[in-house]
Short mmCIF file of C-alpha atoms and ligand atoms in Angstrom, two decimals:
data_model
loop_
_atom_site.label_atom_id
_atom_site.label_comp_id
_atom_site.label_asym_id
_atom_site.label_seq_id
_atom_site.Cartn_x
_atom_site.Cartn_y
_atom_site.Cartn_z
CA UNK A 1 -12.31 -22.30 -77.21
CA UNK A 2 -12.36 -23.69 -80.32
CA UNK A 3 -10.41 -22.85 -83.41
CA UNK A 4 -11.59 -23.59 -86.88
CA UNK A 5 -10.98 -27.12 -87.94
CA UNK A 6 -10.97 -27.69 -92.13
CA UNK A 7 -13.03 -30.12 -92.62
CA UNK A 8 -12.77 -33.19 -95.01
CA UNK A 9 -15.93 -33.65 -97.27
CA UNK A 10 -18.99 -34.57 -95.42
CA UNK A 11 -20.78 -37.99 -95.92
CA UNK A 12 -23.64 -38.67 -94.22
CA UNK A 13 -25.17 -41.50 -92.43
CA UNK A 14 -27.74 -43.59 -94.02
CA UNK A 15 -30.96 -45.56 -92.41
CA UNK A 16 -28.38 -48.29 -91.95
CA UNK A 17 -27.28 -46.80 -88.38
CA UNK A 18 -30.39 -46.35 -87.17
CA UNK A 19 -31.96 -46.44 -84.11
CA UNK A 20 -35.88 -47.21 -83.03
CA UNK A 21 -36.50 -44.02 -80.93
CA UNK A 22 -38.23 -44.98 -77.45
CA UNK A 23 -41.50 -43.44 -76.99
CA UNK A 24 -41.39 -41.85 -73.88
CA UNK A 25 -37.66 -40.60 -74.75
CA UNK A 26 -39.62 -38.77 -78.21
CA UNK A 27 -42.95 -37.52 -76.19
CA UNK A 28 -39.81 -35.50 -73.65
CA UNK A 29 -37.55 -34.82 -76.83
CA UNK A 30 -41.35 -33.30 -78.15
CA UNK A 31 -40.47 -31.19 -75.38
CA UNK A 32 -37.97 -29.19 -76.15
CA UNK A 33 -39.44 -25.37 -76.37
CA UNK A 34 -38.22 -23.11 -79.54
CA UNK A 35 -39.99 -20.31 -76.79
CA UNK A 36 -37.90 -21.50 -73.81
CA UNK A 37 -34.46 -21.37 -75.78
CA UNK A 38 -34.84 -18.28 -77.08
CA UNK A 39 -35.87 -16.74 -73.68
CA UNK A 40 -32.70 -18.48 -71.59
CA UNK A 41 -30.60 -17.61 -74.46
CA UNK A 42 -31.52 -13.94 -74.19
CA UNK A 43 -31.37 -14.11 -70.75
CA UNK A 44 -27.49 -15.46 -70.79
CA UNK A 45 -26.82 -12.29 -73.53
CA UNK A 46 -28.28 -9.93 -71.70
CA UNK A 47 -24.99 -10.57 -69.13
CA UNK A 48 -23.18 -8.92 -71.22
CA UNK A 49 -19.26 -10.08 -71.80
CA UNK A 50 -18.72 -12.83 -68.70
CA UNK A 51 -15.26 -13.17 -68.58
CA UNK A 52 -13.85 -15.23 -66.19
CA UNK A 53 -13.99 -13.72 -62.77
CA UNK A 54 -15.55 -10.50 -63.56
CA UNK A 55 -19.09 -9.47 -62.00
CA UNK A 56 -20.79 -10.49 -65.18
CA UNK A 57 -19.45 -14.48 -64.61
CA UNK A 58 -20.74 -14.12 -60.72
CA UNK A 59 -24.04 -12.61 -62.04
CA UNK A 60 -24.61 -15.47 -64.64
CA UNK A 61 -23.73 -17.93 -62.31
CA UNK A 62 -26.21 -17.08 -59.42
CA UNK A 63 -28.58 -16.95 -62.91
CA UNK A 64 -27.74 -20.13 -63.39
CA UNK A 65 -28.51 -21.28 -60.37
CA UNK A 66 -31.94 -19.49 -59.97
CA UNK A 67 -32.95 -21.29 -63.36
CA UNK A 68 -32.24 -24.74 -61.59
CA UNK A 69 -34.32 -23.70 -58.85
CA UNK A 70 -36.73 -22.50 -60.95
CA UNK A 71 -37.11 -25.76 -62.58
CA UNK A 72 -37.72 -27.44 -58.94
CA UNK A 73 -34.26 -28.53 -58.19
CA UNK A 74 -33.51 -28.62 -54.48
CA UNK A 75 -30.71 -27.00 -52.83
CA UNK A 76 -28.76 -29.55 -52.10
CA UNK A 77 -28.49 -30.66 -55.69
CA UNK A 78 -27.15 -27.03 -56.32
CA UNK A 79 -23.43 -26.96 -55.66
CA UNK A 80 -20.85 -24.08 -56.59
CA UNK A 81 -17.39 -25.15 -57.21
CA UNK A 82 -14.84 -22.36 -56.63
CA UNK A 83 -11.22 -22.13 -58.00
CA UNK A 84 -8.86 -19.74 -58.35
CA UNK A 85 -5.80 -19.90 -60.49
CA UNK A 86 -3.40 -16.73 -60.93
CA UNK A 87 -5.44 -13.62 -58.94
CA UNK A 88 -8.38 -14.37 -60.27
CA UNK A 89 -11.24 -16.44 -58.27
CA UNK A 90 -14.27 -17.74 -60.56
CA UNK A 91 -17.01 -20.71 -59.69
CA UNK A 92 -17.92 -23.85 -62.12
CA UNK A 93 -21.69 -25.06 -60.89
CA UNK A 94 -23.04 -28.53 -60.19
CA UNK A 95 -26.02 -29.90 -60.06
CA UNK A 96 -26.90 -33.15 -59.47
CA UNK A 97 -29.75 -35.45 -60.43
CA UNK A 98 -28.90 -39.09 -58.45
CA UNK A 99 -29.86 -42.22 -60.12
CA UNK A 100 -32.10 -44.91 -59.41
CA UNK A 101 -29.88 -48.39 -60.32
CA UNK A 102 -26.42 -46.85 -60.12
CA UNK A 103 -26.54 -43.47 -58.00
CA UNK A 104 -22.65 -43.10 -57.53
CA UNK A 105 -21.82 -43.86 -61.61
CA UNK A 106 -22.13 -40.12 -63.28
CA UNK A 107 -23.01 -39.24 -66.58
CA UNK A 108 -21.68 -35.49 -66.99
CA UNK A 109 -23.36 -33.24 -69.56
CA UNK A 110 -21.70 -30.10 -69.56
CA UNK A 111 -20.80 -26.37 -71.15
CA UNK A 112 -19.44 -23.67 -70.20
CA UNK A 113 -21.03 -20.76 -69.16
CA UNK A 114 -17.74 -18.25 -69.65
CA UNK A 115 -17.38 -15.67 -72.59
CA UNK A 116 -14.69 -13.65 -74.10
CA UNK A 117 -14.30 -10.27 -75.76
CA UNK A 118 -18.47 -10.60 -76.42
CA UNK A 119 -21.65 -12.05 -74.87
CA UNK A 120 -21.00 -15.33 -76.10
CA UNK A 121 -24.34 -16.23 -77.41
CA UNK A 122 -23.03 -19.01 -79.29
CA UNK A 123 -19.86 -19.54 -77.88
CA UNK A 124 -21.25 -20.63 -75.30
CA UNK A 125 -24.45 -19.71 -74.78
CA UNK A 126 -25.71 -22.25 -76.98
CA UNK A 127 -24.45 -24.87 -74.88
CA UNK A 128 -25.47 -23.33 -71.67
CA UNK A 129 -28.87 -23.19 -73.11
CA UNK A 130 -29.49 -26.81 -74.38
CA UNK A 131 -27.81 -27.96 -71.21
CA UNK A 132 -30.93 -25.85 -69.10
CA UNK A 133 -33.89 -27.42 -71.13
CA UNK A 134 -32.52 -30.47 -70.67
CA UNK A 135 -32.45 -29.99 -67.00
CA UNK A 136 -36.11 -28.51 -67.11
CA UNK A 137 -37.34 -31.67 -69.13
CA UNK A 138 -35.70 -34.27 -66.78
CA UNK A 139 -36.05 -32.89 -63.59
CA UNK A 140 -38.97 -35.46 -62.28
CA UNK A 141 -37.87 -37.75 -65.06
CA UNK A 142 -36.33 -41.40 -63.32
CA UNK A 143 -32.61 -42.09 -64.85
CA UNK A 144 -30.94 -45.15 -63.71
CA UNK A 145 -27.31 -43.73 -63.65
CA UNK A 146 -26.91 -40.37 -62.13
CA UNK A 147 -26.63 -36.66 -64.53
CA UNK A 148 -24.44 -34.35 -63.74
CA UNK A 149 -25.32 -31.05 -65.01
CA UNK A 150 -22.05 -28.55 -65.14
CA UNK A 151 -21.74 -25.15 -65.97
CA UNK A 152 -18.33 -24.52 -66.25
CA UNK A 153 -16.12 -21.21 -65.99
CA UNK A 154 -12.55 -20.31 -66.76
CA UNK A 155 -12.22 -22.24 -70.37
CA UNK A 156 -11.48 -19.26 -72.36
CA UNK A 157 -8.58 -19.38 -70.04
CA UNK A 158 -7.63 -22.47 -70.71
CA UNK A 159 -9.71 -24.99 -69.25
CA UNK A 160 -9.46 -23.57 -66.07
CA UNK A 161 -12.51 -24.57 -64.33
CA UNK A 162 -12.89 -28.37 -65.78
CA UNK A 163 -9.42 -28.95 -64.91
CA UNK A 164 -10.08 -28.28 -61.44
CA UNK A 165 -12.78 -30.33 -61.69
CA UNK A 166 -11.17 -33.09 -62.38
CA UNK A 167 -8.13 -32.57 -59.70
CA UNK A 168 -9.93 -30.99 -57.29
CA UNK A 169 -13.47 -33.09 -57.19
CA UNK A 170 -13.29 -36.19 -59.43
CA UNK A 171 -9.58 -37.32 -58.16
CA UNK A 172 -10.02 -35.79 -54.84
CA UNK A 173 -13.32 -38.08 -54.04
CA UNK A 174 -13.09 -41.23 -52.38
CA UNK A 175 -13.76 -43.66 -53.39
CA UNK A 176 -12.27 -41.41 -57.11
CA UNK A 177 -15.32 -40.80 -58.95
CA UNK A 178 -17.05 -42.93 -61.31
CA UNK A 179 -17.91 -41.43 -64.46
CA UNK A 180 -19.85 -43.18 -66.98
CA UNK A 181 -19.30 -40.41 -69.65
CA UNK A 182 -19.05 -36.97 -70.38
CA UNK A 183 -21.05 -35.29 -72.93
CA UNK A 184 -19.74 -31.71 -73.99
CA UNK A 185 -21.73 -28.90 -75.48
CA UNK A 186 -19.39 -26.18 -76.86
CA UNK A 187 -20.81 -23.74 -79.43
CA UNK A 188 -23.55 -25.30 -81.06
CA UNK A 189 -25.39 -22.56 -82.39
CA UNK A 190 -24.29 -22.02 -86.13
CA UNK A 191 -24.41 -18.86 -88.00
CA UNK A 192 -27.51 -16.77 -88.68
CA UNK A 193 -28.39 -17.42 -92.73
CA UNK A 194 -26.73 -20.81 -93.07
CA UNK A 195 -28.72 -24.45 -93.87
CA UNK A 196 -28.03 -26.36 -90.68
CA UNK A 197 -28.89 -29.83 -91.08
CA UNK A 198 -25.35 -31.25 -89.70
CA UNK A 199 -24.34 -32.08 -86.01
CA UNK A 200 -20.80 -32.51 -85.64
CA UNK A 201 -19.85 -35.49 -82.85
CA UNK A 202 -16.52 -35.36 -81.22
CA UNK A 203 -14.98 -38.39 -80.73
CA UNK A 204 -11.75 -39.16 -78.13
CA UNK A 205 -8.51 -39.51 -80.58
CA UNK A 206 -5.95 -37.71 -78.03
CA UNK A 207 -3.33 -40.54 -77.05
CA UNK A 208 -2.33 -39.61 -73.87
CA UNK A 209 -3.74 -41.78 -72.56
CA UNK A 210 -5.32 -43.80 -75.52
CA UNK A 211 -6.86 -46.41 -73.17
CA UNK A 212 -10.36 -44.63 -73.02
CA UNK A 213 -10.07 -44.19 -77.13
CA UNK A 214 -12.24 -47.24 -78.37
CA UNK A 215 -14.55 -46.64 -75.81
CA UNK A 216 -15.10 -43.12 -76.79
CA UNK A 217 -15.53 -44.13 -80.31
CA UNK A 218 -18.28 -46.68 -79.50
CA UNK A 219 -20.03 -43.80 -77.20
CA UNK A 220 -19.90 -41.44 -80.06
CA UNK A 221 -21.44 -43.97 -82.42
CA UNK A 222 -24.38 -44.38 -80.31
CA UNK A 223 -24.73 -40.55 -79.90
CA UNK A 224 -24.96 -40.44 -83.91
CA UNK A 225 -27.38 -42.86 -83.98
CA UNK A 226 -29.13 -41.15 -81.42
CA UNK A 227 -29.44 -37.52 -83.53
CA UNK A 228 -31.06 -39.19 -86.29
CA UNK A 229 -33.37 -41.25 -83.68
CA UNK A 230 -34.48 -37.85 -82.52
CA UNK A 231 -33.92 -34.76 -84.48
CA UNK A 232 -34.04 -33.66 -88.27
CA UNK A 233 -30.25 -33.33 -87.85
CA UNK A 234 -27.64 -35.47 -89.64
CA UNK A 235 -24.03 -36.41 -88.31
CA UNK A 236 -20.27 -36.67 -89.58
CA UNK A 237 -19.64 -40.07 -90.87
CA UNK A 238 -15.89 -39.15 -91.12
CA UNK A 239 -13.72 -39.17 -87.22
CA UNK A 240 -14.28 -35.35 -85.66
CA UNK A 241 -11.73 -35.04 -83.15
CA UNK A 242 -12.45 -33.31 -79.67
CA UNK A 243 -10.20 -31.18 -78.89
CA UNK A 244 -9.76 -27.29 -76.89
CA UNK A 245 -13.03 -27.82 -74.62
CA UNK A 246 -13.79 -28.92 -71.32
CA UNK A 247 -14.00 -32.90 -71.92
CA UNK A 248 -10.16 -32.27 -72.29
CA UNK A 249 -9.10 -32.43 -68.61
CA UNK A 250 -11.69 -35.50 -68.56
CA UNK A 251 -9.57 -37.71 -71.33
CA UNK A 252 -6.53 -36.65 -69.98
CA UNK A 253 -7.78 -38.21 -66.76
CA UNK A 254 -8.07 -41.58 -68.50
CA UNK A 255 -12.36 -40.61 -68.68
CA UNK A 256 -14.66 -41.57 -71.07
CA UNK A 257 -15.89 -38.67 -73.44
CA UNK A 258 -17.99 -37.35 -76.40
CA UNK A 259 -19.02 -34.18 -77.87
CA UNK A 260 -21.41 -31.84 -79.52
CA UNK A 261 -20.11 -28.97 -81.95
CA UNK A 262 -21.62 -27.19 -84.46
CA UNK A 263 -21.79 -28.51 -88.43
CA UNK A 264 -21.93 -25.15 -90.27
CA UNK A 265 -19.76 -26.34 -93.46
CA UNK A 266 -17.60 -22.86 -93.04
CA UNK A 267 -15.61 -20.77 -90.97
CA UNK A 268 -17.79 -19.17 -88.18
CA UNK A 269 -16.10 -15.23 -87.57
CA UNK A 270 -18.18 -14.76 -84.18
CA UNK A 271 -17.13 -16.60 -81.61
CA UNK A 272 -14.58 -14.31 -79.13
CA UNK A 273 -15.95 -11.36 -80.60
CA UNK A 274 -18.13 -8.60 -80.09
CA UNK A 275 -20.56 -9.87 -82.21
CA UNK A 276 -20.80 -13.15 -80.95
CA UNK A 277 -24.94 -12.13 -80.74
CA UNK A 278 -27.84 -14.02 -81.26
CA UNK A 279 -28.61 -12.41 -84.58
CA UNK A 280 -25.84 -13.50 -85.74
CA UNK A 281 -26.64 -17.21 -84.83
CA UNK A 282 -29.24 -19.65 -85.76
CA UNK A 283 -31.53 -20.73 -83.03
CA UNK A 284 -33.40 -22.95 -84.67
CA UNK A 285 -30.66 -25.17 -85.25
CA UNK A 286 -30.09 -24.86 -81.59
CA UNK A 287 -33.17 -25.92 -80.88
CA UNK A 288 -33.04 -28.98 -83.28
CA UNK A 289 -29.15 -30.05 -81.77
CA UNK A 290 -30.95 -29.88 -78.36
CA UNK A 291 -33.76 -32.49 -79.20
CA UNK A 292 -30.55 -34.74 -80.23
CA UNK A 293 -29.20 -33.91 -76.96
CA UNK A 294 -31.79 -35.00 -75.04
CA UNK A 295 -32.43 -38.12 -77.04
CA UNK A 296 -29.00 -39.17 -76.26
CA UNK A 297 -28.90 -38.01 -72.73
CA UNK A 298 -32.19 -40.47 -71.95
CA UNK A 299 -30.01 -42.85 -73.53
CA UNK A 300 -27.00 -42.80 -71.86
CA UNK A 301 -28.07 -41.87 -68.25
CA UNK A 302 -31.00 -44.61 -69.42
CA UNK A 303 -33.81 -42.64 -68.03
CA UNK A 304 -37.27 -44.66 -67.36
CA UNK A 305 -39.29 -45.56 -70.67
CA UNK A 306 -42.46 -44.88 -68.53
CA UNK A 307 -44.37 -41.65 -69.30
CA UNK A 308 -44.59 -40.73 -65.56
CA UNK A 309 -47.91 -39.25 -64.20
CA UNK A 310 -46.82 -35.94 -64.17
CA UNK A 311 -46.18 -36.78 -68.36
CA UNK A 312 -49.40 -38.33 -68.86
CA UNK A 313 -51.09 -35.76 -66.65
CA UNK A 314 -54.21 -37.25 -64.40
CA UNK A 315 -56.90 -38.70 -65.64
CA UNK A 316 -58.94 -35.84 -63.77
CA UNK A 317 -56.77 -33.00 -65.05
CA UNK A 318 -56.75 -33.99 -69.15
CA UNK A 319 -58.11 -37.33 -69.53
CA UNK A 320 -58.66 -38.19 -72.83
CA UNK A 321 -59.12 -41.28 -75.13
CA UNK A 322 -58.35 -41.85 -78.87
CA UNK A 323 -60.30 -44.23 -81.18
CA UNK A 324 -60.19 -46.12 -83.10
CA UNK A 325 -56.90 -47.60 -82.07
CA UNK A 326 -55.62 -48.88 -84.72
CA UNK A 327 -56.74 -45.80 -87.21
CA UNK A 328 -57.38 -45.38 -90.74
CA UNK A 329 -58.50 -42.27 -91.82
CA UNK A 330 -59.87 -40.59 -88.53
CA UNK A 331 -59.40 -40.53 -85.37
CA UNK A 332 -62.01 -39.02 -82.65
CA UNK A 333 -60.66 -37.40 -79.44
CA UNK A 334 -62.85 -38.15 -76.43
CA UNK A 335 -62.53 -35.81 -73.28
CA UNK A 336 -63.61 -36.89 -70.04
CA UNK A 337 -65.29 -33.33 -70.00
CA UNK A 338 -67.11 -33.59 -73.22
CA UNK A 339 -68.81 -30.31 -73.93
CA UNK A 340 -65.49 -28.36 -73.69
CA UNK A 341 -63.62 -28.01 -77.14
CA UNK A 342 -60.62 -25.18 -75.55
CA UNK A 343 -58.03 -27.70 -76.03
CA UNK A 344 -54.89 -28.17 -78.50
CA UNK A 345 -54.32 -31.39 -80.02
CA UNK A 346 -50.72 -32.38 -81.73
CA UNK A 347 -49.27 -35.74 -83.35
CA UNK A 348 -45.81 -36.50 -83.40
CA UNK A 349 -44.03 -39.17 -85.20
CA UNK A 350 -41.63 -41.23 -83.60
CA UNK A 351 -38.48 -39.44 -84.67
CA UNK A 352 -40.11 -36.47 -82.43
CA UNK A 353 -41.26 -34.18 -85.21
CA UNK A 354 -44.88 -32.81 -85.80
CA UNK A 355 -46.69 -33.96 -88.25
CA UNK A 356 -49.81 -32.48 -87.32
CA UNK A 357 -51.80 -29.49 -84.77
CA UNK A 358 -55.35 -29.15 -84.46
CA UNK A 359 -57.27 -27.01 -82.06
CA UNK A 360 -60.84 -27.93 -80.76
CA UNK A 361 -61.22 -30.34 -83.33
CA UNK A 362 -62.60 -33.34 -81.58
CA UNK A 363 -62.55 -35.22 -85.27
CA UNK A 364 -59.24 -35.38 -87.00
CA UNK A 365 -58.70 -36.40 -90.77
CA UNK A 366 -55.42 -38.42 -90.20
CA UNK A 367 -55.67 -39.69 -94.08
CA UNK A 368 -52.08 -37.49 -94.63
CA UNK A 369 -50.06 -40.14 -92.49
CA UNK A 370 -48.28 -42.70 -93.45
CA UNK A 371 -48.62 -45.98 -91.42
CA UNK A 372 -46.96 -46.37 -88.53
CA UNK A 373 -46.75 -45.65 -84.31
CA UNK A 374 -47.85 -42.10 -83.61
CA UNK A 375 -47.76 -39.98 -80.26
CA UNK A 376 -50.52 -37.19 -79.77
CA UNK A 377 -50.62 -34.62 -77.23
CA UNK A 378 -53.62 -33.10 -75.81
CA UNK A 379 -53.49 -29.71 -74.01
CA UNK A 380 -55.94 -28.62 -71.53
CA UNK A 381 -56.43 -25.98 -69.67
CA UNK A 382 -52.48 -25.96 -68.94
CA UNK A 383 -52.18 -29.69 -68.99
CA UNK A 384 -50.83 -31.91 -70.95
CA UNK A 385 -52.00 -35.51 -71.89
CA UNK A 386 -50.05 -37.66 -74.34
CA UNK A 387 -51.29 -41.09 -75.69
CA UNK A 388 -50.34 -43.40 -78.29
CA UNK A 389 -52.03 -44.83 -81.26
CA UNK A 390 -51.47 -46.77 -84.11
CA UNK A 391 -52.14 -45.33 -87.65
CA UNK A 392 -52.71 -48.55 -90.38
CA UNK A 393 -53.19 -48.67 -94.55
ZN1 ZN B 1 -16.62 -22.33 -76.55
#
């Protein structure tokens, strides 16, 4: 439930604030899939208007649970959080991934899944889809802090689900739940046909209480640097206040918050109308915002910087080498099964941008690539493996 803010002129960050991308994080960001995003968004929209307490709202909750189960999350990780206001009953969904070093301190990444008047493709199928895509990719990735992926309901009726969660779960836990950060995603889908190169990073400017504002400013500054490091997007340089979404009950509780909100330059007429449909938003923008969010979430929760066995695949599954390394104008791909040419090979730069794609070629001309580090990803018989290599000039 966001109302239009009139933005001051935008100024964009330059490289001075850039964060060096972590290669393992880049590799996971490169797994964000436009196909997955489009499919998830379509499934969400297919439930129709998901008014809090309605049958459609409940069906969407069950769909979310099934998504997490399909990603491999166990039933004990997937919890419903029922709440009531007036005579309306609804449920939040909370999925917990336990941290390796700080299991009792949480990074919460949240988005509401209820909609009002329309099917809510942008508000907030966009945030819902981004959270699901991050949970899918991070399923087997160790993180030092625990992560809670939370899908709130009751947002459009006045932050009912998130307020319930803060009062009845965060504060009712003994000891009180320890939260490192709340990272909220609401309306990050943009407008079809508009140019979107900016995502707004929102920070806490609310003075009741004000003791958490400096920490929110610091995390939001980091968030901006991760946007630049892991996506093709820019961010706002002026302060954009957090308001009217599920981070606010946390803010009021003294927690540290940050958030993403779409950065199109003019007003968006579709949210809270029957026209909040996929055709009126920009799924490619959502794809880019999801990349930025996944880069940031890995830093916030301190994800492993080692590619796991799953990510690099077993040598028998998709073993290969890239030579020479460092390389100059050509690289050669050496497969463990040398006669096979039924493979695809993609090269990503350290910002996660795909810079080359080939099919079945074992000698590849890379003379067009600037000097630097790259990740080469091989897909072969349904398996994937990634190798790092350097191009010297
Ligand atoms: Zn919303």
